Tab-separated table of C-alpha atoms in Angstrom:
chain	number	residue	atom	x	y	z
S	242	THR	CA	118.674	-134.399	-17.702
S	243	GLN	CA	117.889	-132.016	-20.703
S	244	LEU	CA	117.946	-133.552	-23.999
S	245	LEU	CA	119.156	-130.045	-25.620
S	246	GLU	CA	121.576	-127.839	-23.640
S	247	GLN	CA	121.651	-124.156	-24.978
S	248	SER	CA	124.462	-121.833	-23.965
S	249	PRO	CA	124.840	-119.230	-22.733
S	250	GLN	CA	121.676	-118.731	-21.066
S	251	PHE	CA	121.965	-114.867	-21.221
S	252	LEU	CA	123.922	-112.774	-23.734
S	253	SER	CA	124.190	-108.993	-23.747
S	254	ILE	CA	126.301	-107.146	-26.577
S	255	GLN	CA	126.689	-103.900	-27.951
S	256	GLU	CA	125.033	-103.117	-31.259
S	257	GLY	CA	127.629	-104.077	-34.026
S	258	GLU	CA	129.127	-106.704	-32.158
S	259	ASN	CA	128.886	-110.441	-33.297
S	260	LEU	CA	127.235	-113.367	-31.335
S	261	THR	CA	127.048	-117.075	-31.172
S	262	VAL	CA	124.573	-119.190	-29.490
S	263	TYR	CA	125.252	-122.937	-29.032
S	264	CYS	CA	122.769	-125.936	-28.845
S	265	ASN	CA	124.084	-129.201	-27.907
S	266	SER	CA	123.158	-132.761	-27.240
S	267	SER	CA	124.285	-136.180	-26.769
S	268	SER	CA	121.483	-137.441	-28.916
S	269	VAL	CA	121.288	-137.510	-32.777
S	270	PHE	CA	118.609	-135.296	-34.422
S	271	SER	CA	116.966	-135.781	-37.689
S	272	SER	CA	116.505	-132.147	-38.001
S	273	LEU	CA	117.077	-129.281	-35.631
S	274	GLN	CA	114.823	-126.031	-35.703
S	275	TRP	CA	115.724	-122.564	-34.664
S	276	TYR	CA	112.384	-120.498	-33.122
S	277	ARG	CA	112.603	-116.932	-31.696
S	278	GLN	CA	109.847	-116.226	-29.101
S	279	GLU	CA	108.818	-112.839	-27.825
S	280	PRO	CA	107.336	-112.491	-24.527
S	281	GLY	CA	103.812	-113.695	-24.335
S	282	GLU	CA	103.715	-114.954	-28.055
S	283	GLY	CA	104.437	-118.203	-29.777
S	284	PRO	CA	107.786	-119.281	-30.902
S	285	VAL	CA	108.520	-118.247	-34.609
S	286	LEU	CA	110.348	-120.672	-36.815
S	287	LEU	CA	113.525	-119.070	-38.240
S	288	VAL	CA	115.241	-122.066	-39.906
S	289	THR	CA	115.395	-125.684	-39.995
S	290	VAL	CA	118.619	-127.951	-40.713
S	291	VAL	CA	118.539	-131.564	-41.591
S	292	THR	CA	122.130	-132.432	-43.188
S	293	GLY	CA	125.082	-132.958	-41.080
S	294	GLY	CA	127.582	-130.141	-41.685
S	295	GLU	CA	124.538	-127.880	-43.393
S	296	VAL	CA	125.114	-124.194	-43.111
S	297	LYS	CA	122.075	-121.734	-43.665
S	298	LYS	CA	122.136	-117.903	-43.875
S	299	LEU	CA	119.179	-115.823	-43.063
S	300	LYS	CA	120.427	-112.089	-43.595
S	301	ARG	CA	122.726	-111.713	-40.815
S	302	LEU	CA	121.950	-114.960	-39.148
S	303	THR	CA	124.025	-118.112	-39.837
S	304	PHE	CA	122.827	-121.549	-38.729
S	305	GLN	CA	125.209	-124.449	-38.756
S	306	PHE	CA	124.258	-128.150	-37.734
S	307	GLY	CA	127.306	-130.262	-36.721
S	308	ASP	CA	128.563	-133.309	-38.704
S	309	ALA	CA	127.052	-135.852	-36.405
S	310	ARG	CA	123.785	-133.932	-35.998
S	311	LYS	CA	123.944	-133.722	-32.359
S	312	ASP	CA	124.628	-129.962	-32.151
S	313	SER	CA	123.833	-126.658	-33.721
S	314	SER	CA	124.953	-123.061	-33.380
S	315	LEU	CA	123.511	-119.617	-34.384
S	316	HIS	CA	125.732	-116.755	-35.274
S	317	ILE	CA	124.741	-113.253	-35.550
S	318	THR	CA	127.003	-110.951	-37.259
S	319	ALA	CA	126.831	-107.093	-36.425
S	320	ALA	CA	123.772	-107.421	-34.240
S	321	GLN	CA	121.200	-104.832	-34.168
S	322	PRO	CA	118.748	-104.026	-31.474
S	323	GLY	CA	116.036	-105.762	-33.520
S	324	ASP	CA	117.816	-109.040	-32.880
S	325	THR	CA	116.886	-108.648	-28.954
S	326	GLY	CA	114.933	-111.705	-28.022
S	327	LEU	CA	114.544	-115.284	-26.843
S	328	TYR	CA	116.129	-117.748	-29.223
S	329	LEU	CA	115.417	-121.478	-29.080
S	330	CYS	CA	116.714	-124.653	-30.274
S	331	ALA	CA	114.389	-127.615	-30.888
S	332	GLY	CA	115.310	-130.798	-32.162
S	333	LEU	CA	113.312	-133.880	-33.807
S	334	ARG	CA	114.538	-137.373	-33.447
S	335	SER	CA	114.149	-139.872	-36.018
S	336	ASN	CA	111.775	-142.143	-33.881
S	337	ASP	CA	109.365	-139.475	-32.708
S	338	TYR	CA	107.403	-136.389	-33.790
S	339	LYS	CA	107.695	-134.441	-30.615
S	340	LEU	CA	110.220	-131.441	-30.486
S	341	SER	CA	112.466	-131.302	-27.750
S	342	PHE	CA	113.299	-127.657	-26.776
S	343	GLY	CA	116.361	-126.364	-25.408
S	344	ALA	CA	115.826	-123.691	-22.444
S	345	GLY	CA	116.618	-120.680	-24.725
S	346	THR	CA	119.167	-117.912	-24.812
S	347	THR	CA	117.878	-114.396	-24.056
S	348	VAL	CA	119.940	-111.838	-26.160
S	349	THR	CA	120.002	-108.080	-25.684
S	350	VAL	CA	121.618	-105.965	-27.946
S	351	ARG	CA	121.977	-102.466	-26.680
S	352	ALA	CA	122.134	-99.584	-28.987
Y	860	GLU	CA	101.092	-116.312	-45.349
Y	861	PRO	CA	99.222	-119.171	-43.726
Y	862	GLU	CA	99.449	-119.275	-39.815
Y	863	VAL	CA	98.090	-121.245	-36.867
Y	864	THR	CA	95.694	-119.217	-34.963
Y	865	GLN	CA	94.447	-120.142	-31.561
Y	866	THR	CA	91.619	-118.747	-29.143
Y	867	PRO	CA	91.032	-117.439	-26.950
Y	868	SER	CA	94.219	-115.442	-25.980
Y	869	HIS	CA	93.756	-115.513	-22.400
Y	870	GLN	CA	91.430	-117.750	-20.286
Y	871	VAL	CA	90.872	-117.431	-16.522
Y	872	THR	CA	89.172	-120.221	-14.821
Y	873	GLN	CA	88.662	-121.764	-11.341
Y	874	MET	CA	90.166	-124.882	-10.152
Y	875	GLY	CA	88.156	-127.884	-11.007
Y	876	GLN	CA	86.448	-126.154	-14.169
Y	877	GLU	CA	86.760	-127.607	-17.413
Y	878	VAL	CA	88.515	-125.745	-20.342
Y	879	ILE	CA	88.805	-126.037	-24.000
Y	880	LEU	CA	91.412	-124.348	-25.876
Y	881	ARG	CA	90.905	-124.159	-29.523
Y	882	CYS	CA	93.245	-123.892	-32.782
Y	883	VAL	CA	93.107	-123.760	-36.150
Y	884	PRO	CA	95.842	-125.226	-37.717
Y	885	ILE	CA	97.316	-124.356	-41.087
Y	886	SER	CA	95.111	-125.874	-43.718
Y	887	ASN	CA	97.297	-128.258	-45.611
Y	888	HIS	CA	98.984	-129.380	-42.623
Y	889	LEU	CA	98.469	-133.035	-41.570
Y	890	TYR	CA	100.105	-133.422	-38.211
Y	891	PHE	CA	98.860	-131.440	-34.901
Y	892	TYR	CA	100.523	-130.799	-31.575
Y	893	TRP	CA	100.043	-129.115	-28.331
Y	894	TYR	CA	102.902	-127.933	-26.217
Y	895	ARG	CA	102.739	-125.905	-22.992
Y	896	GLN	CA	105.197	-123.117	-21.399
Y	897	ILE	CA	104.948	-122.694	-17.633
Y	898	LEU	CA	106.044	-119.376	-16.805
Y	899	GLY	CA	110.158	-119.078	-16.810
Y	900	GLN	CA	110.385	-122.694	-18.070
Y	901	LYS	CA	111.000	-124.300	-21.395
Y	902	VAL	CA	108.504	-125.205	-23.916
Y	903	GLU	CA	107.244	-128.956	-23.096
Y	904	PHE	CA	105.619	-131.420	-25.641
Y	905	LEU	CA	102.032	-132.498	-24.709
Y	906	VAL	CA	100.780	-134.262	-27.563
Y	907	SER	CA	100.608	-135.149	-31.349
Y	908	PHE	CA	97.542	-135.864	-33.376
Y	909	TYR	CA	97.435	-137.549	-36.814
Y	910	ASN	CA	94.834	-139.414	-38.998
Y	911	ASN	CA	92.135	-138.565	-36.242
Y	912	GLU	CA	93.860	-140.059	-33.351
Y	913	ILE	CA	96.907	-139.372	-30.828
Y	914	SER	CA	100.189	-140.407	-32.238
Y	915	GLU	CA	102.315	-139.737	-29.274
Y	916	LYS	CA	101.678	-138.318	-25.814
Y	917	SER	CA	104.020	-137.228	-22.679
Y	918	GLU	CA	103.659	-137.854	-19.228
Y	919	ILE	CA	102.016	-134.614	-18.624
Y	920	PHE	CA	99.016	-135.664	-21.064
Y	921	ASP	CA	97.207	-137.704	-18.280
Y	922	ASP	CA	93.492	-138.672	-18.348
Y	923	GLN	CA	92.428	-135.119	-17.512
Y	924	PHE	CA	93.610	-134.152	-20.961
Y	925	SER	CA	92.116	-135.006	-24.375
Y	926	VAL	CA	92.388	-133.639	-27.935
Y	927	GLU	CA	89.928	-133.679	-30.717
Y	928	ARG	CA	89.415	-132.575	-34.167
Y	929	PRO	CA	85.435	-131.800	-34.339
Y	930	ASP	CA	85.663	-130.972	-37.849
Y	931	GLY	CA	87.940	-129.908	-40.747
Y	932	SER	CA	89.628	-127.166	-39.493
Y	933	ASN	CA	89.459	-126.713	-35.544
Y	934	PHE	CA	91.842	-128.844	-33.200
Y	935	THR	CA	91.039	-128.605	-29.468
Y	936	LEU	CA	92.804	-129.436	-26.235
Y	937	LYS	CA	90.406	-130.040	-23.133
Y	938	ILE	CA	91.376	-130.098	-19.498
Y	939	ARG	CA	88.671	-131.735	-17.619
Y	940	SER	CA	89.356	-130.619	-14.194
Y	941	THR	CA	91.808	-127.942	-13.992
Y	942	LYS	CA	94.450	-127.677	-11.429
Y	943	LEU	CA	96.556	-124.663	-10.282
Y	944	GLU	CA	99.641	-126.310	-11.930
Y	945	ASP	CA	97.987	-126.116	-15.370
Y	946	SER	CA	98.456	-122.595	-15.264
Y	947	ALA	CA	100.769	-121.971	-18.215
Y	948	MET	CA	100.969	-120.776	-21.991
Y	949	TYR	CA	99.302	-123.519	-24.249
Y	950	PHE	CA	100.449	-123.588	-27.869
Y	951	CYS	CA	99.093	-125.330	-30.899
Y	952	ALA	CA	101.443	-126.356	-33.631
Y	953	SER	CA	101.005	-127.915	-37.072
Y	954	SER	CA	103.256	-129.603	-39.535
Y	955	ARG	CA	102.892	-130.771	-43.077
Y	956	GLN	CA	104.258	-134.066	-42.430
Y	957	GLY	CA	105.273	-135.822	-39.213
Y	958	LEU	CA	109.121	-134.979	-39.456
Y	959	TYR	CA	108.810	-131.708	-40.957
Y	960	GLU	CA	109.202	-128.257	-39.619
Y	961	GLN	CA	106.408	-127.130	-36.934
Y	962	TYR	CA	104.517	-123.739	-37.168
Y	963	PHE	CA	103.454	-122.548	-33.590
Y	964	GLY	CA	100.091	-120.391	-32.786
Y	965	PRO	CA	100.428	-117.300	-30.552
Y	966	GLY	CA	99.457	-119.365	-27.660
Y	967	THR	CA	96.681	-119.346	-24.969
Y	968	ARG	CA	97.543	-117.983	-21.746
Y	969	LEU	CA	95.651	-120.375	-19.069
Y	970	THR	CA	95.303	-118.960	-15.755
Y	971	VAL	CA	93.812	-121.245	-13.144
Y	972	THR	CA	92.658	-119.772	-9.655
């Protein structure tokens, strides 16, 4: 059983369209982190959300943490080809220090 | 901007050999971690390290694995007798505190033949 379920697994859209990636769990997390990973490289931290209901914006990317701190979403507005990549969510529970990763969503933005 | 560095970027070894993967965490961080990612699979936790001792380890981190902070800057992962299934990307990460965001290095690709 996966602790964090990401959906969809793959997403292919046209430049200028919007997209949303979901990260869901039955567990409560003290914080949830979103990373972007390029092939053959390490995950690069995009944002951390810690408060239930929190919304954070990073240019055209909007991250939301669910009220119950069990789920999160990443929304990209007016996607560009440079947004192409693998997006990972990872959660920290209050009783341990290890990040539990989702399987990732591969986003492809076509020019 | 400070970053986690890892060496080597790629290591090829024969089954049964020992390998040491090296990491330099961000300088003011206190918690250190190793994760691995088998090709096509998700990132998996191996071990966390704080105050010169292991604070948590996964089932993957058996007696073949060990970690060490030999000096004030390096953090190493040793695999004593590598197996084919140890082939993966190994990522080092560090965080300022235990429940803070973790920053990852670029990874070492380990290939066991």
